[in-house]
mmCIF file of C-alpha atoms and ligand atoms in Angstrom:
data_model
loop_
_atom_site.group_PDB
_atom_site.id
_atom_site.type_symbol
_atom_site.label_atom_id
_atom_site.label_comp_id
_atom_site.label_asym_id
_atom_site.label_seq_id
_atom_site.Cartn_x
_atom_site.Cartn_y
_atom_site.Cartn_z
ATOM 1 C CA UNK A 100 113.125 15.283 163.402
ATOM 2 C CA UNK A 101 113.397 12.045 165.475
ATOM 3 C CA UNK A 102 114.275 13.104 169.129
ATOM 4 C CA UNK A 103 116.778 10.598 170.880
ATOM 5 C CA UNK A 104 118.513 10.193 174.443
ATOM 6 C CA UNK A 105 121.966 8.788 174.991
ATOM 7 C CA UNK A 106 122.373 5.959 177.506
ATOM 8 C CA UNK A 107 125.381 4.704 178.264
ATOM 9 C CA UNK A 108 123.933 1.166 179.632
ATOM 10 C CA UNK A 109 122.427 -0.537 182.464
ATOM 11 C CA UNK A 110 124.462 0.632 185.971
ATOM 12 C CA UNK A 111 126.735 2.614 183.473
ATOM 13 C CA UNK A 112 124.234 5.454 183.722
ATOM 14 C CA UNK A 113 122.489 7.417 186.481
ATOM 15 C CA UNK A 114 119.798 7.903 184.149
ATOM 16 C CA UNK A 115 116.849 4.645 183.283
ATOM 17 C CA UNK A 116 115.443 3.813 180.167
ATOM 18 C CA UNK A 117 111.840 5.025 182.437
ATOM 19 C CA UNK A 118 113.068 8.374 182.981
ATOM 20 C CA UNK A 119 114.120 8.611 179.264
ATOM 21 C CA UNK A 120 110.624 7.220 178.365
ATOM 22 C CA UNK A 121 109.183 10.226 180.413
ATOM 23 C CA UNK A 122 110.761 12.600 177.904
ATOM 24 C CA UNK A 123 108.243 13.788 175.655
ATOM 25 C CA UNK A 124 108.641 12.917 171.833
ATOM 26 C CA UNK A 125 111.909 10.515 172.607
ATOM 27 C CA UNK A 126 111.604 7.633 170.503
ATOM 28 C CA UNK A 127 115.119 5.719 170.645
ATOM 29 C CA UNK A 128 118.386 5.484 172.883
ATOM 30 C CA UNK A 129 121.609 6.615 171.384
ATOM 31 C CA UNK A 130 123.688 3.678 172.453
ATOM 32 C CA UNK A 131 127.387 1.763 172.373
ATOM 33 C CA UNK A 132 129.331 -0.957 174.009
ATOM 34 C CA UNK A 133 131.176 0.742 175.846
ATOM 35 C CA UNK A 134 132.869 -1.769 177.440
ATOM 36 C CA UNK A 135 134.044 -3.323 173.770
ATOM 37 C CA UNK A 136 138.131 -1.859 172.821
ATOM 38 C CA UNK A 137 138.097 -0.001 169.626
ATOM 39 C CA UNK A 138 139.016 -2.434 167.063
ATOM 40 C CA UNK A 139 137.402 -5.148 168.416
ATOM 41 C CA UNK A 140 134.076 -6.740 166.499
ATOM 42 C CA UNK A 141 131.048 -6.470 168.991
ATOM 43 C CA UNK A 142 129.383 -9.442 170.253
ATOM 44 C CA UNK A 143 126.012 -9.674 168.889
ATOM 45 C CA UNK A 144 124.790 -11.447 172.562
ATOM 46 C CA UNK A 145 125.465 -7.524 173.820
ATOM 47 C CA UNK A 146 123.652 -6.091 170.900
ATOM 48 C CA UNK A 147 120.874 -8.242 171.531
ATOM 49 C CA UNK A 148 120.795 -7.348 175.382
ATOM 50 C CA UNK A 149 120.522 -3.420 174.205
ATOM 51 C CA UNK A 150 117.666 -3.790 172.011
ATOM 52 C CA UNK A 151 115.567 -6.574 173.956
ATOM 53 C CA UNK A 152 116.218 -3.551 177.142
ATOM 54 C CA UNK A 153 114.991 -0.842 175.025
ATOM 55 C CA UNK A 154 112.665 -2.048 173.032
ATOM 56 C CA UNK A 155 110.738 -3.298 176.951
ATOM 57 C CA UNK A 156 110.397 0.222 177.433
ATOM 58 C CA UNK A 157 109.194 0.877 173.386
ATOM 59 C CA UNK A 158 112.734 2.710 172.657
ATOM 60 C CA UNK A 159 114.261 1.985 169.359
ATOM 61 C CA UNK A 160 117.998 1.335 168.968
ATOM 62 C CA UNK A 161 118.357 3.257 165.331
ATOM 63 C CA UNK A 162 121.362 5.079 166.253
ATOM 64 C CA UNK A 163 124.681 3.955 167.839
ATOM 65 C CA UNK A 164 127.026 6.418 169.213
ATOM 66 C CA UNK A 165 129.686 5.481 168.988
ATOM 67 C CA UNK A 166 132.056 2.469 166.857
ATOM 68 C CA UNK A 167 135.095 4.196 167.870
ATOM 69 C CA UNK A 168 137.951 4.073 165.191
ATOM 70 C CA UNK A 169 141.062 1.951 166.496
ATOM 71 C CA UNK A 170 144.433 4.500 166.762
ATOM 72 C CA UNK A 171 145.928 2.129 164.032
ATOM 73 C CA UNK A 172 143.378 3.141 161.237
ATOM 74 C CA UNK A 173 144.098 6.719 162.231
ATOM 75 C CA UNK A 174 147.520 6.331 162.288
ATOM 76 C CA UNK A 175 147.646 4.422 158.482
ATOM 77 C CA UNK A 176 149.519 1.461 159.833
ATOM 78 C CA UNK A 177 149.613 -1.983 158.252
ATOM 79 C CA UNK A 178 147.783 -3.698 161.168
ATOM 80 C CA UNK A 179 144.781 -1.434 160.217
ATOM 81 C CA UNK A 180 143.240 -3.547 157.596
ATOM 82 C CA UNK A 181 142.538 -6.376 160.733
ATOM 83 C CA UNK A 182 140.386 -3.566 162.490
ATOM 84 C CA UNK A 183 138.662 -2.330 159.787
ATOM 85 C CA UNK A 184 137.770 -5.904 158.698
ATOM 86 C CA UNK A 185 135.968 -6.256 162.176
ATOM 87 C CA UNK A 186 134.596 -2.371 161.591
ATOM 88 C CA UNK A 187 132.685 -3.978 158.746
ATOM 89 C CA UNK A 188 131.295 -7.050 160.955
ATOM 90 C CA UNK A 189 130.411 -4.875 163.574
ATOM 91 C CA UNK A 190 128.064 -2.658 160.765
ATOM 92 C CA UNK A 191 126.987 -6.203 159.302
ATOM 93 C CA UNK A 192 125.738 -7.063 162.868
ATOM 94 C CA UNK A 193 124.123 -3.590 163.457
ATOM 95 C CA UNK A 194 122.540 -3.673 160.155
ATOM 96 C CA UNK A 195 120.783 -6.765 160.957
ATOM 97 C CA UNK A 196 119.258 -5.705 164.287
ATOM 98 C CA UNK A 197 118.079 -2.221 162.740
ATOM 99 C CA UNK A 198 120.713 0.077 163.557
ATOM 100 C CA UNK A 199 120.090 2.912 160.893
ATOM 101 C CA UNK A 200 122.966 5.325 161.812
ATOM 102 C CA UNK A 201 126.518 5.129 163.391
ATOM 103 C CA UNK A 202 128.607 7.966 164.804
ATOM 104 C CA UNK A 203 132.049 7.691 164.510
ATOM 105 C CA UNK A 204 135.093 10.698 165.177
ATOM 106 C CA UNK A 205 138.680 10.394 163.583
ATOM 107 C CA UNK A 206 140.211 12.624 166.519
ATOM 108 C CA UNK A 207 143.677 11.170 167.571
ATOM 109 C CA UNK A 208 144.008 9.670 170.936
ATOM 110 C CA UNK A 209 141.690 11.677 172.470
ATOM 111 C CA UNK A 210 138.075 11.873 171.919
ATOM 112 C CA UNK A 211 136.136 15.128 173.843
ATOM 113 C CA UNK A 212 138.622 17.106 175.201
ATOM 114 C CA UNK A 213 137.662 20.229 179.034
ATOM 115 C CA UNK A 214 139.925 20.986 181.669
ATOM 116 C CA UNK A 215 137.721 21.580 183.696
ATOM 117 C CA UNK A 216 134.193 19.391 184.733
ATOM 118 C CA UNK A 217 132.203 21.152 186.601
ATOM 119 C CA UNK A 218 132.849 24.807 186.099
ATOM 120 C CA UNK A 219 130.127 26.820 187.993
ATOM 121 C CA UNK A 220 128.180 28.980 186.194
ATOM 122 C CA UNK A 221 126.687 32.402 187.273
ATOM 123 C CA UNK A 222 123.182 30.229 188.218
ATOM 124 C CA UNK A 223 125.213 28.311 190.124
ATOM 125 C CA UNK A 224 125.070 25.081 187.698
ATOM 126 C CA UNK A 225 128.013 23.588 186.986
ATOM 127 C CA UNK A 226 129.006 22.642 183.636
ATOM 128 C CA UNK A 227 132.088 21.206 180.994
ATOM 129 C CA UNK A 228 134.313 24.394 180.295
ATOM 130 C CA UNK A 229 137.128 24.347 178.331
ATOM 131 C CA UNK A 230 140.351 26.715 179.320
ATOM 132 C CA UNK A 231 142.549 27.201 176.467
ATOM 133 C CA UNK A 232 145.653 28.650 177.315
ATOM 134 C CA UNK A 233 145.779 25.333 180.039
ATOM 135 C CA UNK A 234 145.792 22.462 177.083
ATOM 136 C CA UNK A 235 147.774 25.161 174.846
ATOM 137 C CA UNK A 236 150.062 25.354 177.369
ATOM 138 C CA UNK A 237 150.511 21.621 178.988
ATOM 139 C CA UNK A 238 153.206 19.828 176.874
ATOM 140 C CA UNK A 239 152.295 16.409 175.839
ATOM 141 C CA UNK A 240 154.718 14.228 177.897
ATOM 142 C CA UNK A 241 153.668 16.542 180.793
ATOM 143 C CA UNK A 242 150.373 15.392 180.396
ATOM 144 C CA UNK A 243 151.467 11.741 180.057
ATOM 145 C CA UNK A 244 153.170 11.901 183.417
ATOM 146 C CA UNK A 245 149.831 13.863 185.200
ATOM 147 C CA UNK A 246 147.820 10.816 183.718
ATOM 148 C CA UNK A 247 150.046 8.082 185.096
ATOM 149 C CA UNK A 248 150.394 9.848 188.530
ATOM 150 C CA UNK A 249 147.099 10.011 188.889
ATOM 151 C CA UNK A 250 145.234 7.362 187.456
ATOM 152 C CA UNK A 251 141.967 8.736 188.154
ATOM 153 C CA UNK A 252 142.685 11.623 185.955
ATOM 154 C CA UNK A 253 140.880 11.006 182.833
ATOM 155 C CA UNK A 254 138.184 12.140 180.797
ATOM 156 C CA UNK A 255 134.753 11.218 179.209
ATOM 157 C CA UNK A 256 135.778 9.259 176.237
ATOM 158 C CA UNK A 257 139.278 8.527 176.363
ATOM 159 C CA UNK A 258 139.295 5.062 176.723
ATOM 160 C CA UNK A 259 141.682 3.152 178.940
ATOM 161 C CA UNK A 260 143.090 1.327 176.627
ATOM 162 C CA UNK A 261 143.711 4.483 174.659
ATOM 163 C CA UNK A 262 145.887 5.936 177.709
ATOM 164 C CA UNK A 263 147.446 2.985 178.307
ATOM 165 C CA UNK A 264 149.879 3.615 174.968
ATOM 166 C CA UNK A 265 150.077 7.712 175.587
ATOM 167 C CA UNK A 266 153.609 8.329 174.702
ATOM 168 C CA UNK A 267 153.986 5.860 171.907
ATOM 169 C CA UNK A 268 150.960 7.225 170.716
ATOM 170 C CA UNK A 269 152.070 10.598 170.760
ATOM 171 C CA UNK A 270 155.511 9.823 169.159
ATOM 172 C CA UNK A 271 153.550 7.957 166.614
ATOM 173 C CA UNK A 272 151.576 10.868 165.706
ATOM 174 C CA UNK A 273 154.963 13.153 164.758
ATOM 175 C CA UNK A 274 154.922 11.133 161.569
ATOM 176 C CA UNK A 275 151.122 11.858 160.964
ATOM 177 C CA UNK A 276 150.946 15.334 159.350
ATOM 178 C CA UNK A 277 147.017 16.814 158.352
ATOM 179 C CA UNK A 278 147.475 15.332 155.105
ATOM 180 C CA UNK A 279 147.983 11.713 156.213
ATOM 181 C CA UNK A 280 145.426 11.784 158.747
ATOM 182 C CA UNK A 281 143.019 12.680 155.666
ATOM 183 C CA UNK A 282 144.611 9.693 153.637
ATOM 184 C CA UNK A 283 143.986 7.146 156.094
ATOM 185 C CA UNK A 284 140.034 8.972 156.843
ATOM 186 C CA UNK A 285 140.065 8.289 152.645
ATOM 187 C CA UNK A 286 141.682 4.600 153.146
ATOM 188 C CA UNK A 287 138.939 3.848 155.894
ATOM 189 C CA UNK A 288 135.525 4.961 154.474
ATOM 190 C CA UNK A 289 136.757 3.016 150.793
ATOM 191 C CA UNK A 290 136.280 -0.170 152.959
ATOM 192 C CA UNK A 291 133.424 0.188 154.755
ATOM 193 C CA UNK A 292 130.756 2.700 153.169
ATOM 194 C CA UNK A 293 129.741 0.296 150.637
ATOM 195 C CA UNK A 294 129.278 -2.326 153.457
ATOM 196 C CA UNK A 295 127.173 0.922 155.301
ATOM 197 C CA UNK A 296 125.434 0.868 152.297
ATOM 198 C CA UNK A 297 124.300 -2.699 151.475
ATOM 199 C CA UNK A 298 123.073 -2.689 155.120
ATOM 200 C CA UNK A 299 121.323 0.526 155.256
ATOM 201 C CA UNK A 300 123.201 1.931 157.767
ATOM 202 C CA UNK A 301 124.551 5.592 157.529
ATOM 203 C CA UNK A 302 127.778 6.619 158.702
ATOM 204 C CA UNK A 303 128.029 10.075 160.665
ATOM 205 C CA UNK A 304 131.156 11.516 161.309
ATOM 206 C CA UNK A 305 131.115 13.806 165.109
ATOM 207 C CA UNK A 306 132.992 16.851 164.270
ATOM 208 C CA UNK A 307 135.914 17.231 166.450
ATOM 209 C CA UNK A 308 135.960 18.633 169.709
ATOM 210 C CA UNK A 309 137.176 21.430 170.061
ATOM 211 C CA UNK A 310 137.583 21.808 166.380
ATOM 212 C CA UNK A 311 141.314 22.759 166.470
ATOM 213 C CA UNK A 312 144.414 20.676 166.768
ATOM 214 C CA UNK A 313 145.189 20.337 170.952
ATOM 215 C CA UNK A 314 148.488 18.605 172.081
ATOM 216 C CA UNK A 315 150.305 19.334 168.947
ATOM 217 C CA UNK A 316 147.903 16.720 167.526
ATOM 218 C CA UNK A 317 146.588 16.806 163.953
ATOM 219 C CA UNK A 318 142.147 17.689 164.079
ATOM 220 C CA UNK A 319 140.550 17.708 160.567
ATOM 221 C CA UNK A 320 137.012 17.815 161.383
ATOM 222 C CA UNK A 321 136.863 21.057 162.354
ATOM 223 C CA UNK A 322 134.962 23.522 159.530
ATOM 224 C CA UNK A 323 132.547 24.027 157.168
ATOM 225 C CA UNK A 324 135.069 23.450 154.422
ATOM 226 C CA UNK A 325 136.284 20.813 155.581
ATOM 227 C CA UNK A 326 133.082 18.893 156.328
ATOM 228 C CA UNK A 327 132.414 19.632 152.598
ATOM 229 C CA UNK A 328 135.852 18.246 151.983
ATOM 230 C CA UNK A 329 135.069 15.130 153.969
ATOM 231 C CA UNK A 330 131.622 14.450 152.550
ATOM 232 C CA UNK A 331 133.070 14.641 148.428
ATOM 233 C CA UNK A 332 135.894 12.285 149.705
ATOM 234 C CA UNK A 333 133.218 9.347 148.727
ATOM 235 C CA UNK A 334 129.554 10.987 147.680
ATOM 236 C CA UNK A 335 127.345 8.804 148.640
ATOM 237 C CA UNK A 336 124.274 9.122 150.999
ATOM 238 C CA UNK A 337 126.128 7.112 153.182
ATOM 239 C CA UNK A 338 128.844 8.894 154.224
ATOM 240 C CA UNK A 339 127.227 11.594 156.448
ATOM 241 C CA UNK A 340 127.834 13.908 159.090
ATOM 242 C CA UNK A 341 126.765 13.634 162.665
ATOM 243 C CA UNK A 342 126.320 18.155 163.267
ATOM 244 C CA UNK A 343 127.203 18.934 165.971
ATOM 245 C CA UNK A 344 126.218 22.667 167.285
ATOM 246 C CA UNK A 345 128.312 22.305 170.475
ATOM 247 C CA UNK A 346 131.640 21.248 168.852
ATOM 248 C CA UNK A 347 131.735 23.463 165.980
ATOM 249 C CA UNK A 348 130.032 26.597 167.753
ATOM 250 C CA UNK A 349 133.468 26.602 170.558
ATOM 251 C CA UNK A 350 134.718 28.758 167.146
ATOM 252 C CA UNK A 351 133.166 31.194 166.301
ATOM 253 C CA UNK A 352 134.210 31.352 162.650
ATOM 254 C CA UNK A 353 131.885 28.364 162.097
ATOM 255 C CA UNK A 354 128.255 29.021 161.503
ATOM 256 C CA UNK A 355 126.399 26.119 161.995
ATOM 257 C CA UNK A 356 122.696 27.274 160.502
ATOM 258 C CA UNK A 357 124.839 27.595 156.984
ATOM 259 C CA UNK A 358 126.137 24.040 157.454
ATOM 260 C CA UNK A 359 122.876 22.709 158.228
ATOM 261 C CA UNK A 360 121.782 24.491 154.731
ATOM 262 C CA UNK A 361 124.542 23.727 152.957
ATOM 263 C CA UNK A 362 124.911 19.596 153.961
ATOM 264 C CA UNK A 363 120.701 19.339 154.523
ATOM 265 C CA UNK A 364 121.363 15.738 152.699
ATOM 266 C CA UNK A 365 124.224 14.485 154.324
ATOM 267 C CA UNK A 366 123.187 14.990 158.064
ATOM 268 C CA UNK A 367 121.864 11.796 159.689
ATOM 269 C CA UNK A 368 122.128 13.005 162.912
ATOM 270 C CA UNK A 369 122.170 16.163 164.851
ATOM 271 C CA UNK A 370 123.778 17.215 168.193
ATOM 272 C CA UNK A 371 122.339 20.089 169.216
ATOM 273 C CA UNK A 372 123.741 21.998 172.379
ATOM 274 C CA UNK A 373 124.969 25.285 172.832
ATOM 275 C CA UNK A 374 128.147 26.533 174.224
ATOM 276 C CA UNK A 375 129.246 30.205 175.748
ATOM 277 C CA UNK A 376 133.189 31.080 173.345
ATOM 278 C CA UNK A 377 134.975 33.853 175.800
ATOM 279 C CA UNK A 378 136.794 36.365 174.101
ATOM 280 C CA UNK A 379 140.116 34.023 175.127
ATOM 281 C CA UNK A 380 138.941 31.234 173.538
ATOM 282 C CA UNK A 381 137.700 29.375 176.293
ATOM 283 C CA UNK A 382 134.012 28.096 176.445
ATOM 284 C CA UNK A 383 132.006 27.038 178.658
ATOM 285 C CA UNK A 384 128.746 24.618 177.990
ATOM 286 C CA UNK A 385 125.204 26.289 178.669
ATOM 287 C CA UNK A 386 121.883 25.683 178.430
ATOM 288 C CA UNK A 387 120.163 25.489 175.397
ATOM 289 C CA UNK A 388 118.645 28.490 174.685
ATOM 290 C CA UNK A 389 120.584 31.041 172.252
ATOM 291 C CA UNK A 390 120.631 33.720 174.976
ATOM 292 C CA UNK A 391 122.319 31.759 177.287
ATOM 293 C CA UNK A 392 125.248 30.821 174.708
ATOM 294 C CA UNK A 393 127.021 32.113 171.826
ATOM 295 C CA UNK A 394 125.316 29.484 168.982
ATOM 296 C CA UNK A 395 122.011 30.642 167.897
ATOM 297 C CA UNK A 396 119.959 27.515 168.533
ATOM 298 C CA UNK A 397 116.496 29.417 167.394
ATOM 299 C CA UNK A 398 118.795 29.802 163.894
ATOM 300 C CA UNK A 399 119.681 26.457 163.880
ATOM 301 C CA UNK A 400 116.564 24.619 164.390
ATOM 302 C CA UNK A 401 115.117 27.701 161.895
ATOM 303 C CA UNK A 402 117.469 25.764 159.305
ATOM 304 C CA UNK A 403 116.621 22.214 160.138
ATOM 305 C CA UNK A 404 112.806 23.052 160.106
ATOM 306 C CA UNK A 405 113.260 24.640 156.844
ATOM 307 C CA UNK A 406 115.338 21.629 155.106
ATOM 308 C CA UNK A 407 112.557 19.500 156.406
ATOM 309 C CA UNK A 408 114.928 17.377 158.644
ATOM 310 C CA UNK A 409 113.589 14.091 158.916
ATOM 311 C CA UNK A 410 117.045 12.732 160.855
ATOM 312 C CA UNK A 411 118.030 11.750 164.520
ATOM 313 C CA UNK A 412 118.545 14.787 166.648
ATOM 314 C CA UNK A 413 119.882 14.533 170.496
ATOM 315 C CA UNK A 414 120.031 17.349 172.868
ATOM 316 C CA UNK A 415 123.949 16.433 173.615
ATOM 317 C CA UNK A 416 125.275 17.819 176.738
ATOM 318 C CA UNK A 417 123.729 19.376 179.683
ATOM 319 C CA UNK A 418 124.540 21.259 182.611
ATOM 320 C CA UNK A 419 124.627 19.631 186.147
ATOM 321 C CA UNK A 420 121.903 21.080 187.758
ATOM 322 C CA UNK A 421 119.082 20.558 190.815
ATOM 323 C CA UNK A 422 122.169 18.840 192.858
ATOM 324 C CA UNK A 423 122.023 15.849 190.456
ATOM 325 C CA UNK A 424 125.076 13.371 190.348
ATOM 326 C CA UNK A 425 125.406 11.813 187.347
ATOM 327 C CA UNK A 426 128.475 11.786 184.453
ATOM 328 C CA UNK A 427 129.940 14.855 183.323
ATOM 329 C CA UNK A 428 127.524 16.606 180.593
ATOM 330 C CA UNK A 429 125.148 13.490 181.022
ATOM 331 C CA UNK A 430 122.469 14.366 183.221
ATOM 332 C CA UNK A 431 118.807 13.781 183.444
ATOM 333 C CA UNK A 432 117.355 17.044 184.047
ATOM 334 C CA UNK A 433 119.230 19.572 181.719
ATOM 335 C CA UNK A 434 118.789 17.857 178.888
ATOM 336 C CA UNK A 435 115.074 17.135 179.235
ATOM 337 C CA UNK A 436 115.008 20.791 179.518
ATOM 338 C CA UNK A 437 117.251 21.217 176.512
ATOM 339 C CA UNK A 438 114.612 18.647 174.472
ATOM 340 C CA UNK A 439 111.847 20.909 175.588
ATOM 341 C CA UNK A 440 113.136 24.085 174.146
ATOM 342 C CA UNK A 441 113.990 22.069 170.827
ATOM 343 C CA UNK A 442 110.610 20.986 171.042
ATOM 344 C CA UNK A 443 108.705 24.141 171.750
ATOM 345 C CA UNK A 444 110.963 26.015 168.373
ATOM 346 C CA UNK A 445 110.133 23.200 166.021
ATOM 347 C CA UNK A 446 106.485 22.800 166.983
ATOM 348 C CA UNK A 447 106.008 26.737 166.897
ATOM 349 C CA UNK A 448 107.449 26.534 163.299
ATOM 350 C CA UNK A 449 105.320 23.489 162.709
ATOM 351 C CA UNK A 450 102.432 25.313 163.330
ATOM 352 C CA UNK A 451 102.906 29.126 162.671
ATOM 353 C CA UNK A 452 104.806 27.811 158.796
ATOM 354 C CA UNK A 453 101.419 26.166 158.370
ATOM 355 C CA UNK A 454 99.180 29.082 158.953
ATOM 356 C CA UNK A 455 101.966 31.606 157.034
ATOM 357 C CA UNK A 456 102.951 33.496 160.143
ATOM 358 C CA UNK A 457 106.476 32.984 159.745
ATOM 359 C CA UNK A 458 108.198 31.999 156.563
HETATM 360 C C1 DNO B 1592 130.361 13.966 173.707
HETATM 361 C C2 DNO B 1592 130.106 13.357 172.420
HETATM 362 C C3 DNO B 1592 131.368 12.794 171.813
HETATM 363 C C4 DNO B 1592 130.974 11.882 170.744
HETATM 364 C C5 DNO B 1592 132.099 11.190 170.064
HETATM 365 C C6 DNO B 1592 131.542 10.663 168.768
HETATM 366 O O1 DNO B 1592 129.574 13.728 174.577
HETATM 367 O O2 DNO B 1592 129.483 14.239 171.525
HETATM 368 O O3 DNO B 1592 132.085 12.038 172.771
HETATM 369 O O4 DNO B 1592 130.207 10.847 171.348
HETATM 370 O O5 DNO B 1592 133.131 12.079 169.834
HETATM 371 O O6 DNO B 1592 132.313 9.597 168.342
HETATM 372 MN MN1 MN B 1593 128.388 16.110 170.076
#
């Protein structure tokens, strides 16, 4: 298991490539231009700047997270075939400074979807939570208006540029059923896995999050089945799965240990974070451990030690905690703490597998 750290850039982040260098057993940033509009090709002078930044501070770039998909390839419209021909510059570049994996989503519009922050928990953390009946509830347009009356009302991951277009977006989307949105995920890896693949550079789908449709919008990458689904659409090595624990574990129909077994192969990189599922269906982010949530981390990690994971893992989200100010799910101190406890189960396994303690 290679530990990583995401960074979201110099004065983007509260967090400096030192403290991430303090973290024992992290060995690379998880990393994007941020700044670069989905669809657009990424200027290698940017790339450059990332590595030559990390690499100061002996960090390897090896995973970017993410290349975000332009709405146009998820929608299947003509223009698409322009955005995926800079999609496939964008891996050519990445390829040739090292990149090894890229995580990608295929969620419409929005990318990570809470209502709510900073939710305090009974320690008196705060953390991401995720009410259900509120985005069950809130009717698309309504939400278009709440955006554009208050512009500040936004979340991690939707870009701008996304919410600039909500309400043709959404009445673009009533013509997208679950089948086309699969289509056009087809129509998309055709063109660029074999480009992933003559530059070494394995593709990792992020589950969706939360794994269900939300706004009356279509969500595919939600399941165990349908993970399988997505990773026969083209069978190749290079068309992989970015796990994540915290995504799929908000239902609780999906067990992630099993899907750890099951795509062992296909998993380039791991998210692993655990989440608290209310009876309701809300959930509320926690910290790592299994008691404190309802995915069983110790079974997880159980299943990557066992498939002798050699692939990127990051500790994901974290709570807000020790009064530090930083982005939502992003902070310093949580996550170290999360790494820790990853650390402590896979080096207890490393050791106590060894000497036939525990099988
Ligand atoms: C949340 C992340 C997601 C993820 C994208 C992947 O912090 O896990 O935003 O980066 O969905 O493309
Ligand atoms: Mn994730």
């Amino acid at each position: 298991m290679k530990m990583t750290f995401r960074w979201f850039g110099e004065g983007n982040d509260s967090v400096s490539l030192n403290h991430i260098k303090h973290i024992p057993g992290v060995e690379g940033i998880v990393w994007a231009l941020h700044d670069v509009p989905a669809g657009e090709e990424w200027p290698m002078d940017k790339i450059l700047e990332i590595k030559e930044q990390a690499e100061a501070h002996g960090l390897n770039i090896d995973v970017v997270e993410s290349v975000n998909i332009h709405e146009d390839i998820k929608l299947g419209l003509p223009t698409r075939d322009k955005y995926i021909e800079n999609y496939k510059k964008t891996i050519e570049k990445l390829g040739k400074v090292g990149v090894k994996v890229i995580c990608y989503n295929f969620m419409p519009v929005f990318d990570w979807t809470r209502t709510n922050l900073f939710q305090e928990l009974e320690d008196g953390s705060t953390a991401l939570f995720y009410e259900k009946a509120i985005v069950d509830d809130m009717d698309p347009i309504e939400l278009v208006s709440t955006i554009s009356n208050n512009p500040d009302f936004t979340m991690p991951g939707w870009e701008p540029e996304r919410l600039e277009h909500l309400t043709d977006l959404f009445q673009a989307y009533k013509e997208v059923s679950e089948v086309d949105l699969w289509n056009n995920l087809h129509y998309f890896l055709e063109a660029i896995i074999p480009v992933a693949a003559e530059n070494d550079i394995k593709m990792a789908i992020h589950p969706d999050d939360p794994p269900w449709p939300i706004f009356g919008l279509p969500r595919i990458i939600t399941s165990q089945e349908n993970i399988r689904r997505l990773l026969n659409l083209i069978d190749s090595p290079y068309n992989g799965v970015t796990l994540c624990s915290g995504s799929l574990g908000a239902n609780p129909e999906n067990n992630v240990a099993e899907m750890v077994r099951e795509f062992a192969d296909r998993i380039p990189f791991a998210h692993i974070r655990n989440v608290k599922v209310y009876e309701n269906g809300d959930f509320i982010e926690t910290s790592h451990r299994s008691e404190d949530g309802s995915v069983d981390i110790l079974e997880i990690m159980k299943a990557y030690h066992d498939i002798g994971f050699k692939g990127y893992a990051r500790p994901d989200h974290g709570r807000h905690i020790w009064d530090e100010k930083c982005r939502p799910g992003y902070g310093l101190y949580d996550r170290g703490l999360g790494i820790m406890y990853l650390w402590g189960i896979w080096d207890s396994l490393n050791r106590y597998k060894e000497q036939g303690d525990v099988k």
